[in-house]
Amino acid sequence: RQPTGKRQLFRARGQAQDAMAVDEGAAVAEAQDIFYVCKKSLEELQGRLKKGEDISEEAINELAFPEKLADEEIMVPVDMRGVGEQFDDVEQMIEKLGAKGTAEAFVKAKEYFDANKDKDPEDERPKEMTAQEWRSVLAADAGEGEEEEDLLEDEEEDLEDAEEEGGDEPAAKKAKTG
């Protein structure tokens, strides 16, 4: 089980498109790997990368984590398929790519989104949102994840209770433990 304090950024992928209830919209959301980053921070990082300046882990955190941003700060969608490989969270990206490589990966993800390689109609594509809206999406997604974990734990407890009351374990269970 993962610690609840760990910042799992990519769990909210595509969640901002709740308005996409139509079938083709849902297919678009599944095909994309959307995440939101701070527009101002992304632009600053792009400039620093062009100048060959160092990128700090703190700068990446400002880009990717909306907790400390002003409510009205603009967040822009990026398509993480542009990175070229899957990551569970930003910490994993920094660990593998370093801060500069992570910044470059987010720039590539923004370029990939802007290129619209899937030729999605503009009105069906993810739109910019405020940091406050993005925090709401993340909070809603985190709440759903906790509810799912609680349900799984309840089901496991119910199964254990049933086994204790029933006495005999199923044959498959005996084979594993015996």
GROMACS .gro file of N, CA and C in nm, residues 24-162:
model
  417
   24GLU      N    1  -1.764   0.951  -2.802
   24GLU     CA    2  -1.637   0.984  -2.868
   24GLU      C    3  -1.551   1.070  -2.777
   25GLY      N    4  -1.609   1.152  -2.692
   25GLY     CA    5  -1.533   1.233  -2.597
   25GLY      C    6  -1.462   1.145  -2.497
   26ALA      N    7  -1.530   1.043  -2.449
   26ALA     CA    8  -1.469   0.951  -2.353
   26ALA      C    9  -1.352   0.878  -2.417
   27ALA      N   10  -1.366   0.839  -2.544
   27ALA     CA   11  -1.257   0.772  -2.614
   27ALA      C   12  -1.137   0.864  -2.627
   28VAL      N   13  -1.160   0.993  -2.653
   28VAL     CA   14  -1.051   1.089  -2.664
   28VAL      C   15  -0.979   1.101  -2.530
   29ALA      N   16  -1.055   1.111  -2.421
   29ALA     CA   17  -0.994   1.126  -2.289
   29ALA      C   18  -0.908   1.004  -2.255
   30GLU      N   19  -0.951   0.884  -2.296
   30GLU     CA   20  -0.874   0.765  -2.267
   30GLU      C   21  -0.747   0.759  -2.351
   31ALA      N   22  -0.753   0.805  -2.472
   31ALA     CA   23  -0.636   0.799  -2.560
   31ALA      C   24  -0.529   0.898  -2.515
   32GLN      N   25  -0.572   1.010  -2.462
   32GLN     CA   26  -0.477   1.111  -2.417
   32GLN      C   27  -0.425   1.076  -2.278
   33ASP      N   28  -0.314   1.135  -2.242
   33ASP     CA   29  -0.255   1.118  -2.111
   33ASP      C   30  -0.234   1.259  -2.056
   34ILE      N   31  -0.344   1.322  -2.019
   34ILE     CA   32  -0.345   1.464  -1.988
   34ILE      C   33  -0.308   1.491  -1.842
   35PHE      N   34  -0.224   1.590  -1.825
   35PHE     CA   35  -0.189   1.643  -1.694
   35PHE      C   36  -0.183   1.794  -1.707
   36TYR      N   37  -0.201   1.863  -1.597
   36TYR     CA   38  -0.199   2.009  -1.600
   36TYR      C   39  -0.077   2.062  -1.525
   37VAL      N   40  -0.014   2.164  -1.583
   37VAL     CA   41   0.102   2.229  -1.522
   37VAL      C   42   0.079   2.380  -1.522
   38CYS      N   43   0.152   2.448  -1.436
   38CYS     CA   44   0.141   2.594  -1.426
   38CYS      C   45   0.199   2.658  -1.553
   39LYS      N   46   0.117   2.735  -1.620
   39LYS     CA   47   0.157   2.798  -1.747
   39LYS      C   48   0.278   2.889  -1.728
   40LYS      N   49   0.273   2.974  -1.626
   40LYS     CA   50   0.383   3.068  -1.601
   40LYS      C   51   0.514   2.992  -1.572
   41SER      N   52   0.508   2.891  -1.490
   41SER     CA   53   0.628   2.812  -1.458
   41SER      C   54   0.682   2.741  -1.581
   42LEU      N   55   0.592   2.686  -1.664
   42LEU     CA   56   0.635   2.617  -1.786
   42LEU      C   57   0.707   2.714  -1.879
   43GLU      N   58   0.651   2.833  -1.895
   43GLU     CA   59   0.715   2.933  -1.982
   43GLU      C   60   0.851   2.975  -1.927
   44GLU      N   61   0.861   2.992  -1.794
   44GLU     CA   62   0.989   3.026  -1.732
   44GLU      C   63   1.092   2.915  -1.753
   45LEU      N   64   1.049   2.790  -1.736
   45LEU     CA   65   1.140   2.677  -1.756
   45LEU      C   66   1.186   2.667  -1.901
   46GLN      N   67   1.094   2.692  -1.996
   46GLN     CA   68   1.131   2.689  -2.138
   46GLN      C   69   1.242   2.792  -2.164
   47GLY      N   70   1.228   2.911  -2.109
   47GLY     CA   71   1.328   3.015  -2.126
   47GLY      C   72   1.461   2.977  -2.065
   48ARG      N   73   1.456   2.919  -1.946
   48ARG     CA   74   1.579   2.878  -1.878
   48ARG      C   75   1.648   2.764  -1.954
   49LEU      N   76   1.570   2.671  -2.010
   49LEU     CA   77   1.628   2.562  -2.088
   49LEU      C   78   1.696   2.616  -2.214
   50LYS      N   79   1.632   2.712  -2.280
   50LYS     CA   80   1.691   2.771  -2.401
   50LYS      C   81   1.823   2.840  -2.371
   51LYS      N   82   1.833   2.900  -2.253
   51LYS     CA   83   1.955   2.970  -2.213
   51LYS      C   84   2.060   2.874  -2.155
   52GLY      N   85   2.024   2.748  -2.137
   52GLY     CA   86   2.116   2.649  -2.082
   52GLY      C   87   2.135   2.663  -1.932
   53GLU      N   88   2.041   2.728  -1.865
   53GLU     CA   89   2.052   2.746  -1.721
   53GLU      C   90   2.013   2.619  -1.646
   54ASP      N   91   2.062   2.610  -1.522
   54ASP     CA   92   2.027   2.496  -1.438
   54ASP      C   93   1.880   2.504  -1.398
   55ILE      N   94   1.821   2.386  -1.378
   55ILE     CA   95   1.683   2.374  -1.336
   55ILE      C   96   1.683   2.306  -1.199
   56SER      N   97   1.616   2.366  -1.104
   56SER     CA   98   1.611   2.307  -0.969
   56SER      C   99   1.488   2.219  -0.954
   57GLU      N  100   1.496   2.128  -0.858
   57GLU     CA  101   1.381   2.044  -0.826
   57GLU      C  102   1.265   2.132  -0.777
   58GLU      N  103   1.298   2.240  -0.709
   58GLU     CA  104   1.196   2.334  -0.661
   58GLU      C  105   1.118   2.394  -0.778
   59ALA      N  106   1.188   2.425  -0.887
   59ALA     CA  107   1.122   2.480  -1.006
   59ALA      C  108   1.025   2.378  -1.065
   60ILE      N  109   1.062   2.251  -1.062
   60ILE     CA  110   0.973   2.144  -1.111
   60ILE      C  111   0.850   2.134  -1.022
   61ASN      N  112   0.870   2.145  -0.891
   61ASN     CA  113   0.758   2.138  -0.799
   61ASN      C  114   0.660   2.253  -0.821
   62GLU      N  115   0.712   2.373  -0.849
   62GLU     CA  116   0.626   2.487  -0.879
   62GLU      C  117   0.545   2.462  -1.006
   63LEU      N  118   0.606   2.395  -1.100
   63LEU     CA  119   0.540   2.363  -1.227
   63LEU      C  120   0.426   2.263  -1.207
   64ALA      N  121   0.454   2.159  -1.132
   64ALA     CA  122   0.365   2.043  -1.129
   64ALA      C  123   0.269   2.035  -1.011
   65PHE      N  124   0.302   2.099  -0.900
   65PHE     CA  125   0.219   2.089  -0.781
   65PHE      C  126   0.145   2.220  -0.756
   66PRO      N  127   0.013   2.219  -0.766
   66PRO     CA  128  -0.064   2.342  -0.756
   66PRO      C  129  -0.089   2.392  -0.613
   67GLU      N  130  -0.046   2.319  -0.512
   67GLU     CA  131  -0.081   2.353  -0.374
   67GLU      C  132  -0.044   2.496  -0.336
   68LYS      N  133   0.073   2.544  -0.379
   68LYS     CA  134   0.120   2.675  -0.337
   68LYS      C  135   0.089   2.787  -0.436
   69LEU      N  136   0.022   2.753  -0.545
   69LEU     CA  137  -0.010   2.853  -0.646
   69LEU      C  138  -0.133   2.934  -0.605
   70ALA      N  139  -0.137   3.060  -0.651
   70ALA     CA  140  -0.256   3.143  -0.630
   70ALA      C  141  -0.373   3.078  -0.703
   71ASP      N  142  -0.493   3.093  -0.647
   71ASP     CA  143  -0.612   3.031  -0.705
   71ASP      C  144  -0.631   3.066  -0.852
   72GLU      N  145  -0.597   3.189  -0.890
   72GLU     CA  146  -0.622   3.236  -1.027
   72GLU      C  147  -0.509   3.201  -1.125
   73GLU      N  148  -0.402   3.138  -1.076
   73GLU     CA  149  -0.291   3.098  -1.164
   73GLU      C  150  -0.343   3.004  -1.272
   74ILE      N  151  -0.298   3.023  -1.395
   74ILE     CA  152  -0.347   2.942  -1.508
   74ILE      C  153  -0.268   2.812  -1.519
   75MET      N  154  -0.343   2.703  -1.533
   75MET     CA  155  -0.285   2.571  -1.555
   75MET      C  156  -0.316   2.531  -1.698
   76VAL      N  157  -0.217   2.474  -1.766
   76VAL     CA  158  -0.235   2.434  -1.906
   76VAL      C  159  -0.224   2.282  -1.918
   77PRO      N  160  -0.302   2.226  -2.011
   77PRO     CA  161  -0.293   2.081  -2.032
   77PRO      C  162  -0.168   2.044  -2.111
   78VAL      N  163  -0.108   1.932  -2.074
   78VAL     CA  164   0.002   1.874  -2.150
   78VAL      C  165  -0.032   1.727  -2.169
   79ASP      N  166   0.017   1.667  -2.276
   79ASP     CA  167  -0.010   1.526  -2.304
   79ASP      C  168   0.118   1.448  -2.276
   80MET      N  169   0.116   1.371  -2.170
   80MET     CA  170   0.236   1.301  -2.123
   80MET      C  171   0.283   1.193  -2.220
   81ARG      N  172   0.204   1.161  -2.323
   81ARG     CA  173   0.253   1.067  -2.425
   81ARG      C  174   0.375   1.126  -2.496
   82GLY      N  175   0.387   1.259  -2.498
   82GLY     CA  176   0.499   1.325  -2.562
   82GLY      C  177   0.632   1.301  -2.492
   83VAL      N  178   0.627   1.255  -2.368
   83VAL     CA  179   0.749   1.228  -2.291
   83VAL      C  180   0.821   1.105  -2.347
   84GLY      N  181   0.745   1.011  -2.399
   84GLY     CA  182   0.806   0.892  -2.459
   84GLY      C  183   0.815   0.773  -2.366
   85GLU      N  184   0.785   0.790  -2.238
   85GLU     CA  185   0.780   0.676  -2.147
   85GLU      C  186   0.685   0.707  -2.032
   86GLN      N  187   0.638   0.602  -1.965
   86GLN     CA  188   0.541   0.616  -1.857
   86GLN      C  189   0.611   0.640  -1.723
   87PHE      N  190   0.555   0.732  -1.646
   87PHE     CA  191   0.601   0.756  -1.510
   87PHE      C  192   0.480   0.759  -1.418
   88ASP      N  193   0.499   0.711  -1.294
   88ASP     CA  194   0.389   0.711  -1.197
   88ASP      C  195   0.365   0.850  -1.139
   89ASP      N  196   0.473   0.926  -1.121
   89ASP     CA  197   0.461   1.057  -1.059
   89ASP      C  198   0.585   1.140  -1.092
   90VAL      N  199   0.581   1.266  -1.049
   90VAL     CA  200   0.691   1.357  -1.079
   90VAL      C  201   0.819   1.315  -1.007
   91GLU      N  202   0.806   1.263  -0.884
   91GLU     CA  203   0.925   1.218  -0.812
   91GLU      C  204   1.002   1.113  -0.892
   92GLN      N  205   0.928   1.021  -0.954
   92GLN     CA  206   0.991   0.918  -1.035
   92GLN      C  207   1.059   0.980  -1.158
   93MET      N  208   0.995   1.080  -1.216
   93MET     CA  209   1.055   1.149  -1.331
   93MET      C  210   1.187   1.214  -1.290
   94ILE      N  211   1.185   1.286  -1.177
   94ILE     CA  212   1.306   1.355  -1.131
   94ILE      C  213   1.415   1.254  -1.100
   95GLU      N  214   1.378   1.143  -1.036
   95GLU     CA  215   1.475   1.039  -1.001
   95GLU      C  216   1.543   0.983  -1.126
   96LYS      N  217   1.465   0.961  -1.230
   96LYS     CA  218   1.519   0.899  -1.352
   96LYS      C  219   1.582   1.001  -1.447
   97LEU      N  220   1.517   1.117  -1.463
   97LEU     CA  221   1.560   1.214  -1.564
   97LEU      C  222   1.639   1.332  -1.508
   98GLY      N  223   1.632   1.350  -1.376
   98GLY     CA  224   1.689   1.470  -1.317
   98GLY      C  225   1.595   1.587  -1.336
   99ALA      N  226   1.621   1.699  -1.268
   99ALA     CA  227   1.531   1.815  -1.276
   99ALA      C  228   1.528   1.871  -1.418
  100LYS      N  229   1.645   1.883  -1.480
  100LYS     CA  230   1.649   1.939  -1.616
  100LYS      C  231   1.576   1.847  -1.715
  101GLY      N  232   1.600   1.718  -1.706
  101GLY     CA  233   1.533   1.623  -1.794
  101GLY      C  234   1.382   1.622  -1.774
  102THR      N  235   1.339   1.641  -1.648
  102THR     CA  236   1.196   1.647  -1.619
  102THR      C  237   1.135   1.772  -1.681
  103ALA      N  238   1.206   1.884  -1.669
  103ALA     CA  239   1.158   2.008  -1.732
  103ALA      C  240   1.147   1.989  -1.883
  104GLU      N  241   1.248   1.929  -1.943
  104GLU     CA  242   1.245   1.903  -2.088
  104GLU      C  243   1.129   1.811  -2.124
  105ALA      N  244   1.100   1.712  -2.037
  105ALA     CA  245   0.990   1.619  -2.062
  105ALA      C  246   0.856   1.692  -2.061
  106PHE      N  247   0.838   1.785  -1.967
  106PHE     CA  248   0.712   1.860  -1.963
  106PHE      C  249   0.699   1.953  -2.084
  107VAL      N  250   0.811   2.008  -2.130
  107VAL     CA  251   0.807   2.092  -2.251
  107VAL      C  252   0.765   2.005  -2.371
  108LYS      N  253   0.822   1.885  -2.380
  108LYS     CA  254   0.784   1.793  -2.488
  108LYS      C  255   0.637   1.755  -2.479
  109ALA      N  256   0.588   1.735  -2.357
  109ALA     CA  257   0.448   1.699  -2.338
  109ALA      C  258   0.357   1.813  -2.383
  110LYS      N  259   0.396   1.936  -2.358
  110LYS     CA  260   0.317   2.052  -2.402
  110LYS      C  261   0.320   2.061  -2.555
  111GLU      N  262   0.437   2.041  -2.614
  111GLU     CA  263   0.447   2.044  -2.760
  111GLU      C  264   0.362   1.934  -2.822
  112TYR      N  265   0.362   1.817  -2.762
  112TYR     CA  266   0.282   1.705  -2.812
  112TYR      C  267   0.134   1.740  -2.806
  113PHE      N  268   0.092   1.800  -2.694
  113PHE     CA  269  -0.048   1.840  -2.681
  113PHE      C  270  -0.084   1.943  -2.788
  114ASP      N  271   0.002   2.043  -2.803
  114ASP     CA  272  -0.024   2.150  -2.900
  114ASP      C  273  -0.029   2.099  -3.043
  115ALA      N  274   0.050   1.995  -3.073
  115ALA     CA  275   0.055   1.940  -3.208
  115ALA      C  276  -0.076   1.869  -3.245
  116ASN      N  277  -0.152   1.826  -3.144
  116ASN     CA  278  -0.282   1.761  -3.167
  116ASN      C  279  -0.271   1.649  -3.271
  117LYS      N  280  -0.181   1.556  -3.246
  117LYS     CA  281  -0.156   1.447  -3.340
  117LYS      C  282  -0.279   1.360  -3.364
  118ASP      N  283  -0.372   1.360  -3.270
  118ASP     CA  284  -0.495   1.281  -3.285
  118ASP      C  285  -0.600   1.355  -3.367
  119LYS      N  286  -0.570   1.479  -3.404
  119LYS     CA  287  -0.662   1.562  -3.485
  119LYS      C  288  -0.799   1.576  -3.416
  120ASP      N  289  -0.796   1.593  -3.284
  120ASP     CA  290  -0.919   1.609  -3.209
  120ASP      C  291  -0.982   1.745  -3.238
  121PRO      N  292  -1.115   1.751  -3.248
  121PRO     CA  293  -1.180   1.881  -3.266
  121PRO      C  294  -1.148   1.972  -3.147
  122GLU      N  295  -1.124   2.098  -3.173
  122GLU     CA  296  -1.080   2.192  -3.069
  122GLU      C  297  -1.178   2.198  -2.952
  123ASP      N  298  -1.307   2.189  -2.978
  123ASP     CA  299  -1.406   2.200  -2.871
  123ASP      C  300  -1.411   2.075  -2.781
  124GLU      N  301  -1.344   1.967  -2.820
  124GLU     CA  302  -1.340   1.845  -2.739
  124GLU      C  303  -1.207   1.828  -2.666
  125ARG      N  304  -1.114   1.918  -2.689
  125ARG     CA  305  -0.982   1.907  -2.626
  125ARG      C  306  -0.983   1.969  -2.487
  126PRO      N  307  -0.898   1.920  -2.398
  126PRO     CA  308  -0.888   1.980  -2.265
  126PRO      C  309  -0.851   2.128  -2.276
  127LYS      N  310  -0.908   2.207  -2.187
  127LYS     CA  311  -0.886   2.351  -2.188
  127LYS      C  312  -0.804   2.394  -2.067
  128GLU      N  313  -0.750   2.515  -2.074
  128GLU     CA  314  -0.681   2.573  -1.958
  128GLU      C  315  -0.780   2.582  -1.843
  129MET      N  316  -0.728   2.583  -1.721
  129MET     CA  317  -0.811   2.603  -1.603
  129MET      C  318  -0.727   2.673  -1.497
  130THR      N  319  -0.793   2.719  -1.394
  130THR     CA  320  -0.720   2.786  -1.286
  130THR      C  321  -0.661   2.681  -1.192
  131ALA      N  322  -0.565   2.725  -1.111
  131ALA     CA  323  -0.506   2.635  -1.013
  131ALA      C  324  -0.612   2.585  -0.915
  132GLN      N  325  -0.707   2.671  -0.881
  132GLN     CA  326  -0.814   2.631  -0.790
  132GLN      C  327  -0.898   2.518  -0.852
  133GLU      N  328  -0.930   2.529  -0.980
  133GLU     CA  329  -1.007   2.424  -1.048
  133GLU      C  330  -0.928   2.293  -1.053
  134TRP      N  331  -0.798   2.301  -1.082
  134TRP     CA  332  -0.714   2.181  -1.090
  134TRP      C  333  -0.702   2.115  -0.953
  135ARG      N  334  -0.689   2.194  -0.846
  135ARG     CA  335  -0.684   2.136  -0.711
  135ARG      C  336  -0.814   2.061  -0.682
  136SER      N  337  -0.926   2.116  -0.728
  136SER     CA  338  -1.055   2.049  -0.707
  136SER      C  339  -1.059   1.914  -0.779
  137VAL      N  340  -1.005   1.910  -0.900
  137VAL     CA  341  -1.000   1.785  -0.976
  137VAL      C  342  -0.913   1.683  -0.902
  138LEU      N  343  -0.797   1.727  -0.855
  138LEU     CA  344  -0.707   1.637  -0.782
  138LEU      C  345  -0.771   1.587  -0.653
  139ALA      N  346  -0.838   1.675  -0.581
  139ALA     CA  347  -0.903   1.637  -0.456
  139ALA      C  348  -1.015   1.536  -0.481
  140ALA      N  349  -1.093   1.559  -0.586
  140ALA     CA  350  -1.201   1.467  -0.620
  140ALA      C  351  -1.145   1.331  -0.657
  141ASP      N  352  -1.036   1.330  -0.733
  141ASP     CA  353  -0.974   1.204  -0.773
  141ASP      C  354  -0.916   1.133  -0.652
  142ALA      N  355  -0.853   1.205  -0.562
  142ALA     CA  356  -0.796   1.144  -0.442
  142ALA      C  357  -0.907   1.085  -0.356
  143GLY      N  358  -1.019   1.153  -0.346
  143GLY     CA  359  -1.133   1.102  -0.270
  143GLY      C  360  -1.186   0.973  -0.328
  144GLU      N  361  -1.194   0.965  -0.461
  144GLU     CA  362  -1.240   0.842  -0.526
  144GLU      C  363  -1.143   0.729  -0.498
  145GLY      N  364  -1.015   0.756  -0.501
  145GLY     CA  365  -0.914   0.653  -0.475
  145GLY      C  366  -0.925   0.600  -0.333
  146GLU      N  367  -0.947   0.690  -0.236
  146GLU     CA  368  -0.962   0.647  -0.098
  146GLU      C  369  -1.087   0.564  -0.081
  147GLU      N  370  -1.197   0.603  -0.146
  147GLU     CA  371  -1.320   0.526  -0.138
  147GLU      C  372  -1.299   0.386  -0.193
  148GLU      N  373  -1.227   0.375  -0.306
  148GLU     CA  374  -1.200   0.244  -0.365
  148GLU      C  375  -1.117   0.159  -0.270
  149GLU      N  376  -1.015   0.218  -0.205
  149GLU     CA  377  -0.933   0.144  -0.110
  149GLU      C  378  -1.017   0.095   0.006
  150ASP      N  379  -1.105   0.182   0.059
  150ASP     CA  380  -1.190   0.144   0.170
  150ASP      C  381  -1.280   0.027   0.131
  151LEU      N  382  -1.337   0.031   0.010
  151LEU     CA  383  -1.422  -0.077  -0.037
  151LEU      C  384  -1.345  -0.208  -0.046
  152LEU      N  385  -1.222  -0.201  -0.098
  152LEU     CA  386  -1.141  -0.322  -0.109
  152LEU      C  387  -1.111  -0.379   0.029
  153GLU      N  388  -1.075  -0.291   0.125
  153GLU     CA  389  -1.047  -0.338   0.260
  153GLU      C  390  -1.171  -0.402   0.321
  154ASP      N  391  -1.288  -0.341   0.303
  154ASP     CA  392  -1.412  -0.397   0.356
  154ASP      C  393  -1.439  -0.535   0.297
  155GLU      N  394  -1.417  -0.550   0.165
  155GLU     CA  395  -1.439  -0.679   0.101
  155GLU      C  396  -1.343  -0.784   0.156
  156GLU      N  397  -1.217  -0.746   0.179
  156GLU     CA  398  -1.120  -0.841   0.235
  156GLU      C  399  -1.160  -0.883   0.375
  157GLU      N  400  -1.206  -0.787   0.457
  157GLU     CA  401  -1.249  -0.819   0.592
  157GLU      C  402  -1.370  -0.910   0.590
  158ASP      N  403  -1.465  -0.882   0.500
  158ASP     CA  404  -1.584  -0.967   0.489
  158ASP      C  405  -1.544  -1.109   0.451
  159LEU      N  406  -1.449  -1.122   0.359
  159LEU     CA  407  -1.403  -1.254   0.317
  159LEU      C  408  -1.337  -1.328   0.433
  160GLU      N  409  -1.253  -1.256   0.509
  160GLU     CA  410  -1.188  -1.317   0.625
  160GLU      C  411  -1.291  -1.361   0.728
  161ASP      N  412  -1.392  -1.276   0.755
  161ASP     CA  413  -1.497  -1.310   0.850
  161ASP      C  414  -1.572  -1.434   0.805
  162ALA      N  415  -1.605  -1.441   0.678
  162ALA     CA  416  -1.678  -1.556   0.624
  162ALA      C  417  -1.597  -1.683   0.638
   0.00000   0.00000   0.00000
